[in-house]
Coordinates of C-alpha atoms in Angstrom, one line a residue:
Chain A
M1 CA 106.4 58.4 81.4
N2 CA 105.3 58.9 85.0
D3 CA 102.0 58.0 86.8
Q4 CA 102.2 61.1 89.0
F5 CA 101.7 63.4 86.0
I6 CA 98.3 63.7 84.5
I7 CA 99.5 65.7 81.5
E8 CA 102.8 65.1 79.9
T9 CA 104.3 66.3 76.7
K10 CA 107.6 65.6 75.1
D11 CA 109.1 68.0 72.6
L12 CA 105.7 69.2 71.5
R13 CA 105.8 71.4 68.4
K14 CA 103.4 73.2 66.1
N15 CA 104.3 74.9 62.9
F16 CA 101.8 77.0 60.9
I17 CA 102.2 77.8 57.3
S18 CA 101.4 81.4 56.6
K19 CA 101.1 82.9 53.2
S20 CA 102.0 86.5 52.7
K21 CA 102.4 88.0 49.2
G22 CA 102.2 84.6 47.7
K23 CA 105.2 83.3 49.6
K24 CA 104.9 80.5 52.0
K25 CA 106.5 80.9 55.4
I26 CA 106.7 78.5 58.2
V27 CA 105.9 80.0 61.6
E28 CA 107.0 78.0 64.6
A29 CA 104.3 78.7 67.1
V30 CA 105.3 76.1 69.6
K31 CA 109.0 75.0 69.7
G32 CA 109.5 71.9 71.7
I33 CA 107.5 72.1 75.0
N34 CA 108.0 69.5 77.7
L35 CA 105.3 69.5 80.3
A36 CA 104.7 67.5 83.4
V37 CA 101.5 68.6 85.1
K38 CA 100.7 66.9 88.5
K39 CA 97.4 65.5 89.3
G40 CA 95.2 68.0 91.1
E41 CA 97.2 71.1 90.7
I42 CA 96.4 74.4 89.0
Y43 CA 99.0 74.8 86.4
G44 CA 99.3 78.1 84.6
F45 CA 100.9 79.2 81.3
L46 CA 102.0 82.8 81.7
G47 CA 103.0 84.7 78.7
P48 CA 102.1 87.6 76.3
N49 CA 99.6 87.3 73.5
G50 CA 101.1 85.2 70.7
A51 CA 103.5 83.3 72.9
G52 CA 102.1 80.0 72.0
K53 CA 100.0 79.4 75.1
S54 CA 96.7 78.9 73.4
T55 CA 98.2 76.9 70.6
T56 CA 99.7 74.5 73.1
Q57 CA 96.4 74.2 74.9
K58 CA 94.5 73.6 71.6
M59 CA 96.8 70.7 70.9
L60 CA 96.2 69.3 74.4
S61 CA 92.4 69.6 73.8
T62 CA 92.7 67.7 70.5
I63 CA 91.5 70.7 68.4
L64 CA 94.9 71.1 66.7
S65 CA 97.1 68.2 65.8
P66 CA 100.7 68.6 66.8
T67 CA 103.4 68.9 64.1
S68 CA 105.6 66.6 66.2
G69 CA 106.1 65.4 69.7
E70 CA 104.3 63.2 72.2
V71 CA 101.3 64.0 74.4
R72 CA 99.9 61.8 77.2
I73 CA 96.8 62.9 79.1
N74 CA 95.2 60.9 81.8
G75 CA 97.2 57.9 80.6
Y76 CA 96.1 58.2 77.0
D77 CA 98.2 58.8 74.0
L78 CA 97.0 61.8 72.0
A79 CA 97.9 60.3 68.7
K80 CA 96.2 57.0 69.3
Q81 CA 93.4 57.6 71.8
P82 CA 91.9 61.1 71.1
Q83 CA 88.4 60.0 72.0
Q84 CA 89.4 58.9 75.5
I85 CA 91.2 62.1 76.0
R86 CA 88.1 64.1 74.9
Q87 CA 86.2 62.2 77.6
S88 CA 88.8 63.1 80.2
I89 CA 89.0 66.8 79.5
G90 CA 86.7 69.8 79.6
Y91 CA 87.9 72.8 77.5
V92 CA 86.8 76.4 77.8
S93 CA 88.2 78.5 75.0
Q94 CA 88.7 82.3 75.2
A95 CA 85.7 82.8 72.9
G96 CA 83.7 80.5 75.2
G97 CA 81.9 78.8 72.5
T98 CA 78.5 79.2 74.1
D99 CA 75.6 79.1 71.8
S100 CA 74.2 82.6 72.2
M101 CA 70.8 81.9 70.6
S102 CA 70.0 79.2 73.1
T103 CA 69.3 79.6 76.8
G104 CA 71.8 78.6 79.4
M105 CA 69.7 75.6 80.3
E106 CA 69.5 74.5 76.6
N107 CA 73.2 74.8 76.3
L108 CA 73.7 72.6 79.3
I109 CA 71.3 70.0 78.2
L110 CA 72.8 69.9 74.7
Q111 CA 76.2 69.5 76.1
S112 CA 75.0 66.6 78.3
L113 CA 73.3 64.9 75.5
L114 CA 76.4 65.1 73.3
Y115 CA 78.4 63.4 76.1
G116 CA 75.9 60.6 75.8
L117 CA 73.5 61.1 78.7
D118 CA 69.9 60.3 78.2
K119 CA 67.3 63.0 78.1
E120 CA 66.2 62.6 81.7
T121 CA 69.7 62.5 83.2
A122 CA 70.7 65.4 81.0
Q123 CA 67.8 67.5 82.4
K124 CA 68.8 66.6 85.9
R125 CA 72.4 67.3 85.4
A126 CA 71.7 70.7 83.8
L127 CA 69.5 71.7 86.8
Q128 CA 72.2 70.6 89.2
F129 CA 74.8 72.7 87.3
T130 CA 72.7 75.8 87.2
D131 CA 72.4 75.5 90.9
R132 CA 76.1 74.7 91.5
F133 CA 77.3 77.7 89.3
Q134 CA 74.7 80.1 90.7
M135 CA 72.9 80.5 87.3
S136 CA 69.3 79.8 88.4
S137 CA 68.3 83.4 88.0
F138 CA 69.3 83.6 84.4
A139 CA 69.4 80.1 83.1
D140 CA 66.2 80.4 81.2
R141 CA 67.2 83.5 79.2
L142 CA 69.0 83.4 75.9
A143 CA 72.7 83.5 76.4
V144 CA 73.0 86.5 74.1
S145 CA 71.6 88.6 76.9
Y146 CA 74.2 87.5 79.5
S147 CA 76.8 89.8 81.1
G148 CA 80.4 88.8 80.7
G149 CA 80.5 87.2 84.2
Q150 CA 77.3 85.2 83.6
R151 CA 78.5 84.0 80.3
R152 CA 81.8 82.8 81.9
R153 CA 79.9 80.8 84.5
L154 CA 78.0 79.1 81.7
D155 CA 81.2 78.4 79.9
L156 CA 82.7 76.9 83.0
A157 CA 79.6 74.8 83.6
L158 CA 79.6 73.5 80.0
G159 CA 83.3 72.5 80.4
M160 CA 82.5 70.6 83.6
I161 CA 79.2 68.9 82.8
H162 CA 80.6 65.5 82.1
H163 CA 82.7 65.5 85.3
P164 CA 86.1 65.5 83.5
S165 CA 89.3 65.0 85.6
I166 CA 91.1 67.8 83.7
L167 CA 89.9 71.3 82.9
L168 CA 91.6 73.4 80.3
L169 CA 90.9 77.1 80.6
D170 CA 92.1 79.6 77.9
E171 CA 92.4 83.1 79.4
P172 CA 89.5 82.5 81.8
T173 CA 89.2 86.0 83.3
V174 CA 89.9 88.2 80.3
G175 CA 87.6 91.2 80.2
L176 CA 85.8 90.4 83.4
D177 CA 84.9 92.9 86.1
P178 CA 86.7 92.4 89.4
Q179 CA 83.7 90.8 91.1
S180 CA 83.2 88.2 88.4
R181 CA 86.9 87.6 88.4
A182 CA 86.9 86.9 92.1
Y183 CA 84.0 84.6 91.7
L184 CA 85.7 82.7 89.0
W185 CA 88.9 82.3 91.0
D186 CA 86.9 80.9 93.9
E187 CA 85.2 78.5 91.6
I188 CA 88.5 77.3 90.1
R189 CA 89.8 76.8 93.6
N190 CA 86.7 74.8 94.5
L191 CA 87.2 72.6 91.5
K192 CA 90.8 72.0 92.6
E193 CA 89.5 71.0 96.0
E194 CA 87.3 68.4 94.3
G195 CA 90.5 66.9 92.8
I196 CA 90.2 68.4 89.3
T197 CA 93.5 69.2 87.5
I198 CA 93.3 72.6 86.0
L199 CA 95.6 73.9 83.2
L200 CA 95.0 77.6 82.4
T201 CA 96.6 80.2 80.3
T202 CA 96.8 83.8 81.4
H203 CA 98.7 87.0 80.7
Y204 CA 97.7 88.4 84.1
L205 CA 100.5 88.3 86.6
D206 CA 98.3 88.3 89.7
E207 CA 96.3 85.5 88.3
A208 CA 99.4 83.3 87.8
D209 CA 100.7 84.4 91.2
K210 CA 97.6 84.0 93.4
L211 CA 95.8 81.2 91.6
C212 CA 98.4 78.8 90.2
D213 CA 100.4 76.1 92.0
T214 CA 102.9 75.9 89.2
V215 CA 103.6 78.5 86.6
A216 CA 105.4 78.0 83.3
I217 CA 106.6 81.2 81.7
I218 CA 106.1 80.9 77.9
D219 CA 107.7 83.2 75.4
Y220 CA 108.1 82.7 71.7
G221 CA 106.8 79.2 71.8
E222 CA 109.2 78.0 74.5
I223 CA 109.0 77.5 78.3
A224 CA 111.5 80.0 79.7
A225 CA 111.1 79.1 83.3
E226 CA 108.9 76.8 85.4
G227 CA 108.1 76.4 89.1
T228 CA 105.8 77.5 91.9
P229 CA 105.3 81.3 92.0
A230 CA 107.2 81.4 95.3
K231 CA 110.2 79.5 94.0
L232 CA 110.4 81.5 90.7
K233 CA 110.4 84.7 92.7
D234 CA 112.9 83.3 95.2
D235 CA 115.2 82.3 92.4
I236 CA 115.6 85.9 91.5
G237 CA 117.2 86.0 95.0
A238 CA 117.1 89.7 95.1
D239 CA 114.9 92.7 95.5
S240 CA 113.9 94.7 92.6
V241 CA 114.8 98.4 92.4
L242 CA 113.3 100.4 89.6
L243 CA 114.9 103.8 88.8
G244 CA 113.2 106.2 86.5
F245 CA 115.1 108.8 84.5
G246 CA 114.2 111.8 82.4
D247 CA 115.4 110.4 79.1
I248 CA 116.9 107.4 77.5
N249 CA 120.5 108.7 77.4
T250 CA 120.5 109.2 81.1
S251 CA 119.0 105.8 81.8
K252 CA 121.6 104.1 79.5
K253 CA 124.5 105.9 81.1
S254 CA 123.2 105.1 84.6
G255 CA 122.8 101.5 83.6
E256 CA 126.5 101.3 82.5
I257 CA 127.8 102.9 85.7
L258 CA 125.6 100.8 87.9
S259 CA 126.7 97.6 86.3
K260 CA 130.3 98.5 86.9
E261 CA 130.2 99.9 90.4
I262 CA 127.4 98.1 92.2
E263 CA 127.3 94.4 93.0
A264 CA 123.9 93.7 91.5
Q265 CA 122.6 90.4 90.2
G266 CA 121.2 92.0 87.1
V267 CA 120.9 95.4 85.6
K268 CA 118.5 96.0 82.8
V269 CA 117.9 99.2 80.9
E270 CA 114.4 99.4 79.6
D271 CA 113.5 102.7 77.9
K272 CA 113.8 105.5 80.5
N273 CA 114.0 103.0 83.3
V274 CA 116.8 101.0 84.9
H275 CA 115.9 97.7 86.6
L276 CA 118.3 96.5 89.3
Y277 CA 118.1 93.1 91.0
I278 CA 120.0 93.4 94.2
R279 CA 120.3 91.7 97.6
N280 CA 119.2 93.8 100.6
G281 CA 117.8 96.5 98.4
E282 CA 116.9 98.8 101.4
R283 CA 120.5 98.9 102.5
E284 CA 122.0 99.4 99.1
L285 CA 119.6 102.1 98.0
P286 CA 121.6 105.1 99.5
N287 CA 124.8 103.9 97.8
I288 CA 123.1 103.7 94.5
L289 CA 121.7 107.2 94.8
R290 CA 125.1 108.6 96.0
L291 CA 126.8 107.0 93.0
L292 CA 124.4 108.4 90.5
D293 CA 124.4 111.8 92.2
S294 CA 128.2 112.0 92.0
N295 CA 127.9 111.3 88.2
N296 CA 125.4 114.1 87.8
L297 CA 122.6 111.6 86.8
I298 CA 119.3 112.8 88.1
V299 CA 116.9 110.2 89.3
E300 CA 113.2 111.1 88.8
S301 CA 111.6 108.1 90.5
I302 CA 112.5 105.2 92.7
S303 CA 110.7 102.1 93.8
L304 CA 111.9 99.2 95.7
S305 CA 109.9 96.0 95.8
K306 CA 110.1 92.3 96.6
P307 CA 110.3 90.4 93.3
S308 CA 107.1 89.8 91.4
L309 CA 106.4 87.4 88.6
D310 CA 106.9 90.3 86.2
D311 CA 110.5 90.4 87.4
V312 CA 110.8 86.7 86.8
F313 CA 109.4 87.2 83.4
L314 CA 111.8 90.1 82.7
K315 CA 114.7 88.1 84.0
H316 CA 114.0 85.1 81.7
T317 CA 112.8 86.9 78.6
G318 CA 114.4 90.3 78.8
R319 CA 111.0 92.0 78.5
S320 CA 108.3 93.1 80.8
L321 CA 104.9 91.5 80.5
R322 CA 103.3 94.7 81.7
E323 CA 104.1 96.4 78.5
D324 CA 101.8 94.1 76.7
D325 CA 99.0 95.0 78.9
K326 CA 99.0 98.6 78.0
Chain B
M1 CA 80.0 44.0 63.6
M2 CA 78.5 45.1 66.9
K3 CA 81.2 47.7 67.1
I4 CA 80.4 49.1 63.7
L5 CA 76.7 49.1 64.5
S6 CA 77.1 50.9 67.8
G7 CA 79.5 53.4 66.1
L8 CA 76.8 54.1 63.5
E9 CA 74.3 54.5 66.2
N10 CA 76.4 57.1 68.0
K11 CA 76.9 58.9 64.7
I12 CA 73.2 59.1 64.2
S13 CA 72.4 60.1 67.7
D14 CA 75.0 62.8 67.6
A15 CA 73.7 64.1 64.3
V16 CA 70.1 64.1 65.7
V17 CA 71.2 66.1 68.8
M18 CA 73.1 68.6 66.7
S19 CA 70.2 69.0 64.3
G20 CA 67.9 69.6 67.2
R21 CA 70.1 72.5 68.2
C22 CA 70.2 74.0 64.7
M23 CA 66.4 73.5 64.2
R24 CA 65.7 75.3 67.4
H25 CA 67.6 78.3 66.0
S26 CA 65.9 78.2 62.7
F27 CA 62.4 78.0 63.9
R28 CA 63.0 80.4 66.8
S29 CA 64.3 83.3 64.9
I30 CA 61.4 85.4 63.5
D31 CA 63.5 87.1 60.9
T32 CA 64.6 83.8 59.3
L33 CA 61.0 82.8 59.0
I34 CA 60.0 86.1 57.5
T35 CA 62.9 86.1 54.9
V36 CA 62.5 82.5 54.0
A37 CA 58.7 82.1 53.8
I38 CA 57.1 85.5 53.8
M39 CA 59.4 87.1 51.2
P40 CA 58.8 84.5 48.5
I41 CA 55.1 84.7 49.2
M42 CA 55.1 88.4 48.8
M43 CA 57.1 88.0 45.5
M44 CA 54.5 85.5 44.4
V45 CA 51.6 87.8 45.1
M46 CA 53.4 90.7 43.5
F47 CA 54.2 88.8 40.3
V48 CA 50.8 87.1 40.0
Y49 CA 48.7 90.2 40.6
I50 CA 51.0 93.0 39.3
F51 CA 53.5 91.9 36.7
G52 CA 52.0 88.6 35.7
G53 CA 49.3 90.1 33.5
A54 CA 52.0 91.6 31.3
I55 CA 54.0 88.3 30.9
N56 CA 53.0 86.0 28.2
T57 CA 53.1 82.4 29.3
G58 CA 50.9 81.0 26.6
A59 CA 48.2 78.6 27.7
V60 CA 49.7 78.3 31.2
K61 CA 48.1 80.2 34.1
Y62 CA 50.8 82.6 35.4
V63 CA 50.4 81.4 39.0
D64 CA 51.1 77.8 37.8
Y65 CA 54.1 79.1 35.8
I66 CA 55.7 80.9 38.7
V67 CA 55.4 78.4 41.6
P68 CA 58.6 76.4 40.8
G69 CA 60.7 79.6 40.7
I70 CA 59.2 80.9 44.0
I71 CA 60.0 77.6 45.7
L72 CA 63.6 77.7 44.4
M73 CA 63.8 81.2 45.8
C74 CA 62.6 80.1 49.1
I75 CA 65.1 77.2 49.2
M76 CA 67.9 79.6 48.3
S77 CA 67.2 82.0 51.0
G78 CA 66.7 79.2 53.5
A79 CA 70.1 77.8 52.6
A80 CA 71.7 81.2 52.8
Y81 CA 70.8 81.3 56.5
E82 CA 72.7 78.1 56.9
A83 CA 75.8 80.0 55.7
L84 CA 75.3 82.5 58.5
R85 CA 74.9 79.9 61.2
I86 CA 77.9 77.9 60.1
N87 CA 80.0 81.0 60.0
N88 CA 78.8 82.0 63.5
D89 CA 79.6 78.6 64.9
L90 CA 83.1 78.8 63.3
T91 CA 84.0 82.3 64.4
K92 CA 82.5 82.1 67.9
G93 CA 84.4 79.0 69.0
I94 CA 81.4 76.7 69.0
F95 CA 83.0 74.3 66.5
D96 CA 86.1 74.3 68.6
R97 CA 84.1 73.3 71.7
F98 CA 82.4 70.5 69.8
R99 CA 85.8 69.3 68.5
T100 CA 87.1 68.8 72.1
M101 CA 84.2 66.5 72.8
P102 CA 84.0 62.7 72.1
I103 CA 81.3 63.0 69.4
A104 CA 81.2 62.0 65.7
K105 CA 83.0 64.6 63.7
S106 CA 80.5 64.4 60.9
S107 CA 77.7 65.5 63.1
I108 CA 79.2 69.0 63.5
L109 CA 78.5 70.0 59.9
G110 CA 76.0 67.3 59.4
G111 CA 73.6 68.9 61.9
H112 CA 73.5 72.1 59.9
I113 CA 73.0 70.3 56.6
L114 CA 70.1 68.1 58.0
T115 CA 68.5 71.2 59.5
S116 CA 68.7 73.1 56.2
V117 CA 66.9 70.2 54.5
V118 CA 64.1 69.9 57.0
F119 CA 63.7 73.7 57.3
N120 CA 63.5 74.1 53.6
A121 CA 61.0 71.3 53.2
V122 CA 58.7 73.0 55.8
S123 CA 59.0 76.4 54.2
S124 CA 58.5 75.0 50.7
L125 CA 55.3 73.3 52.0
I126 CA 54.1 76.6 53.3
I127 CA 54.7 78.2 49.9
M128 CA 52.8 75.4 48.2
L129 CA 49.9 75.8 50.5
F130 CA 49.7 79.5 49.9
A131 CA 50.0 78.9 46.1
L132 CA 47.0 76.6 46.3
L133 CA 45.2 79.4 48.1
I134 CA 45.7 81.9 45.2
G135 CA 44.7 79.4 42.5
F136 CA 47.7 77.1 41.8
R137 CA 46.6 73.7 40.5
S138 CA 48.6 70.7 39.5
D139 CA 47.6 67.7 37.3
A140 CA 50.6 65.6 38.3
D141 CA 50.1 62.2 39.8
I142 CA 51.8 60.8 42.9
L143 CA 54.8 59.5 41.0
K144 CA 55.5 62.8 39.4
W145 CA 55.2 64.5 42.7
L146 CA 57.7 62.1 44.2
L147 CA 60.1 63.1 41.3
I148 CA 59.4 66.8 42.0
I149 CA 60.2 66.3 45.7
G150 CA 63.4 64.4 44.7
I151 CA 64.6 67.2 42.5
L152 CA 63.8 69.8 45.1
L153 CA 65.7 67.8 47.7
L154 CA 68.7 67.6 45.5
F155 CA 68.5 71.3 44.8
T156 CA 68.2 72.0 48.5
L157 CA 71.3 69.9 49.2
A158 CA 73.2 71.7 46.4
M159 CA 72.3 75.1 47.8
T160 CA 73.1 74.0 51.3
W161 CA 76.6 72.8 50.4
I162 CA 77.2 76.0 48.5
S163 CA 76.1 77.9 51.6
A164 CA 78.3 75.7 53.8
F165 CA 81.3 76.5 51.6
F166 CA 80.7 80.3 51.8
G167 CA 79.9 80.1 55.5
L168 CA 83.2 78.3 56.2
L169 CA 85.1 80.6 53.8
A170 CA 84.0 84.0 55.1
H171 CA 85.7 85.8 57.9
S172 CA 82.4 87.4 59.2
A173 CA 78.7 86.9 59.0
E174 CA 78.4 89.9 56.7
G175 CA 80.6 88.1 54.1
A176 CA 78.9 84.8 54.5
G177 CA 75.6 86.0 53.0
V178 CA 76.9 87.8 49.9
F179 CA 76.8 84.8 47.6
S180 CA 73.1 84.5 48.0
Y181 CA 72.6 87.7 46.0
I182 CA 74.5 86.1 43.1
L183 CA 72.2 83.1 43.3
L184 CA 69.2 85.2 43.4
F185 CA 70.4 87.1 40.3
M186 CA 70.8 83.8 38.5
L187 CA 67.2 83.0 39.4
F188 CA 66.0 86.2 37.7
I189 CA 68.0 85.4 34.5
S190 CA 66.3 82.1 34.1
S191 CA 62.8 80.9 33.1
A192 CA 61.6 81.4 36.7
F193 CA 59.4 84.5 36.1
T194 CA 59.3 84.9 32.4
P195 CA 59.9 82.6 29.4
T196 CA 63.5 82.9 28.1
Q197 CA 62.1 83.5 24.6
S198 CA 61.3 87.0 25.5
M199 CA 64.9 87.8 26.5
N200 CA 67.5 89.3 24.1
S201 CA 69.7 86.7 22.5
A202 CA 72.9 87.0 24.6
V203 CA 70.9 86.9 27.9
R204 CA 68.8 84.1 26.6
A205 CA 71.9 82.0 25.8
F206 CA 73.0 82.4 29.4
A207 CA 69.5 81.8 30.8
D208 CA 69.0 78.6 28.7
N209 CA 72.3 77.1 29.7
Q210 CA 72.6 77.9 33.4
P211 CA 71.4 75.3 36.0
M212 CA 68.3 77.2 37.2
T213 CA 66.4 77.0 34.0
P214 CA 66.4 73.2 33.5
I215 CA 65.6 72.7 37.2
I216 CA 62.7 75.1 37.0
E217 CA 61.5 73.6 33.6
A218 CA 61.7 70.1 35.0
V219 CA 59.7 70.9 38.1
R220 CA 57.2 73.0 36.1
S221 CA 56.6 70.3 33.4
L222 CA 56.1 67.7 36.1
M223 CA 53.6 69.9 38.0
L224 CA 51.7 70.7 34.8
N225 CA 51.8 67.1 33.6
E226 CA 53.5 68.1 30.4
P227 CA 56.2 66.3 28.5
V228 CA 59.5 66.9 30.4
G229 CA 62.0 66.1 27.6
H230 CA 65.6 66.0 28.8
N231 CA 65.1 68.6 31.5
V232 CA 64.7 66.2 34.4
L233 CA 68.0 64.5 33.7
T234 CA 69.8 67.8 33.1
A235 CA 68.4 69.1 36.4
I236 CA 69.5 66.1 38.3
L237 CA 73.0 66.1 36.8
W238 CA 73.4 69.8 37.6
C239 CA 72.3 69.3 41.2
V240 CA 74.5 66.3 41.7
G241 CA 77.5 68.0 40.1
I242 CA 77.1 71.1 42.3
I243 CA 76.7 68.9 45.4
I244 CA 79.9 67.0 44.6
V245 CA 82.0 70.1 43.9
A246 CA 80.6 72.2 46.8
F247 CA 80.9 69.2 49.2
A248 CA 84.6 68.6 48.2
A249 CA 85.4 72.4 48.4
S250 CA 83.7 72.6 51.8
M251 CA 85.6 69.7 53.3
Q252 CA 88.8 71.2 52.0
I253 CA 88.2 74.5 53.6
Y254 CA 86.8 72.9 56.8
K255 CA 90.0 70.9 57.2
H256 CA 92.1 74.0 56.5
K257 CA 90.3 76.2 59.0
T258 CA 90.3 73.7 61.7
A259 CA 93.7 72.1 61.2

């Protein structure tokens, strides 16, 4: 394996055994993931709920043991050196894992002590972190009283208290108000500036697009596509035209005609909509409308856009990620 | 050798830090203290001053008769809180966080167990002091008291591991506490508050042969400086048996839930 990569996996798999009605069934949650995360980048898993993002991250953070495959983090082998890996990583789960019946300060001190600092250093470190993560005004209150944003700051501080070189964040901004979200994004970027490698999972398109250096699109336990957001979008090589129709029959019929008559890179019918990927969308639009008009197919809405990560997702998985968000 | 020693030292220091956290929770929450210490005291007062007069305990003063049962009740409700705390740690991702850290794995549950023991020792002491206040007296010597403390410690461990099992098993905090009612029920169908001779024969057969009765009888005989018969051995065997089964079951479910 390569030095340049701080997290590497080879054919990483995880099967769960689920029992329903007395029958045992094997569920393949992660089906052979190969990762190569560069030192110092923000790497994002983008995918819907249940795609296997969190399961993968839990294997990397040593909570779950892989069914098969190799993992190397910060030069250590997961199977043989889990303690060294634990020292190298900070993990912030979706639930956060903050102790709500303790104050923020107590949480930070406990975390420091568990990482082996002595009492005095732990105290100092905790103070430093309440400052650094702008928690001074509420660090002495029980965490149960914190707002979502305050709690997230504490979560992040807990994950960073031992100065790890890798930070694993599971859905870091779920349920946060826009202001807290912006704060968290800034904080994550700051950590990157300090040289920390960050691996996060998200099902927010804008989070993957604006925050991540590399994005892996995960669906049904597999990486469907990987690259920088810009490259993934470029690969689509076309603008996205979304045509809305009154009913499914019309959209289907339109889809058939358009795939025959128009030179598009992809035509996908989704419910009442037809999604077209086409070069020079602006120039092609009149032709499309004329064609549909001459077939008596009435278009109810039109939008033309440069490709987004949702288009990338749709192209690689055949589904839209937005539908999951509803 | 040095490596083993330093490994052991880490294990102990992790367990101490973890227990520190759990103890803070136990002693901080007012409702825990009320349920665990005040409730049994109220029961004791109620039984001694209201029902006790109607219960025939022979030559034994009723307050002396009831103290072992009250202490067991206090230990049970204290241990039941451990179930809630363990369940909370499991469902709120706190165990997950600890498991990503380079600490001794045994300290994660171990902290809870140790806390339960210390917390129950303190609350039992409070109960004893109150009992002295309302007329409880013991003729036992120091050796017998050591034996009493030993039995109560074993009982605490047994209840704590049962609690740990249910705390790990339950999907929510509401479910985690249910078992404590069953235990409480068992305490009432024992010789805790009234001699089993006064019960009807079917109930008595259950009362005489379930674990609570020999544990209570053993502690009571020791406190009153009476002959203990086989009760001490039976009590110890029951406690150790429960500890082994509940520990094994807890480990199994812990591994399953965190695999």
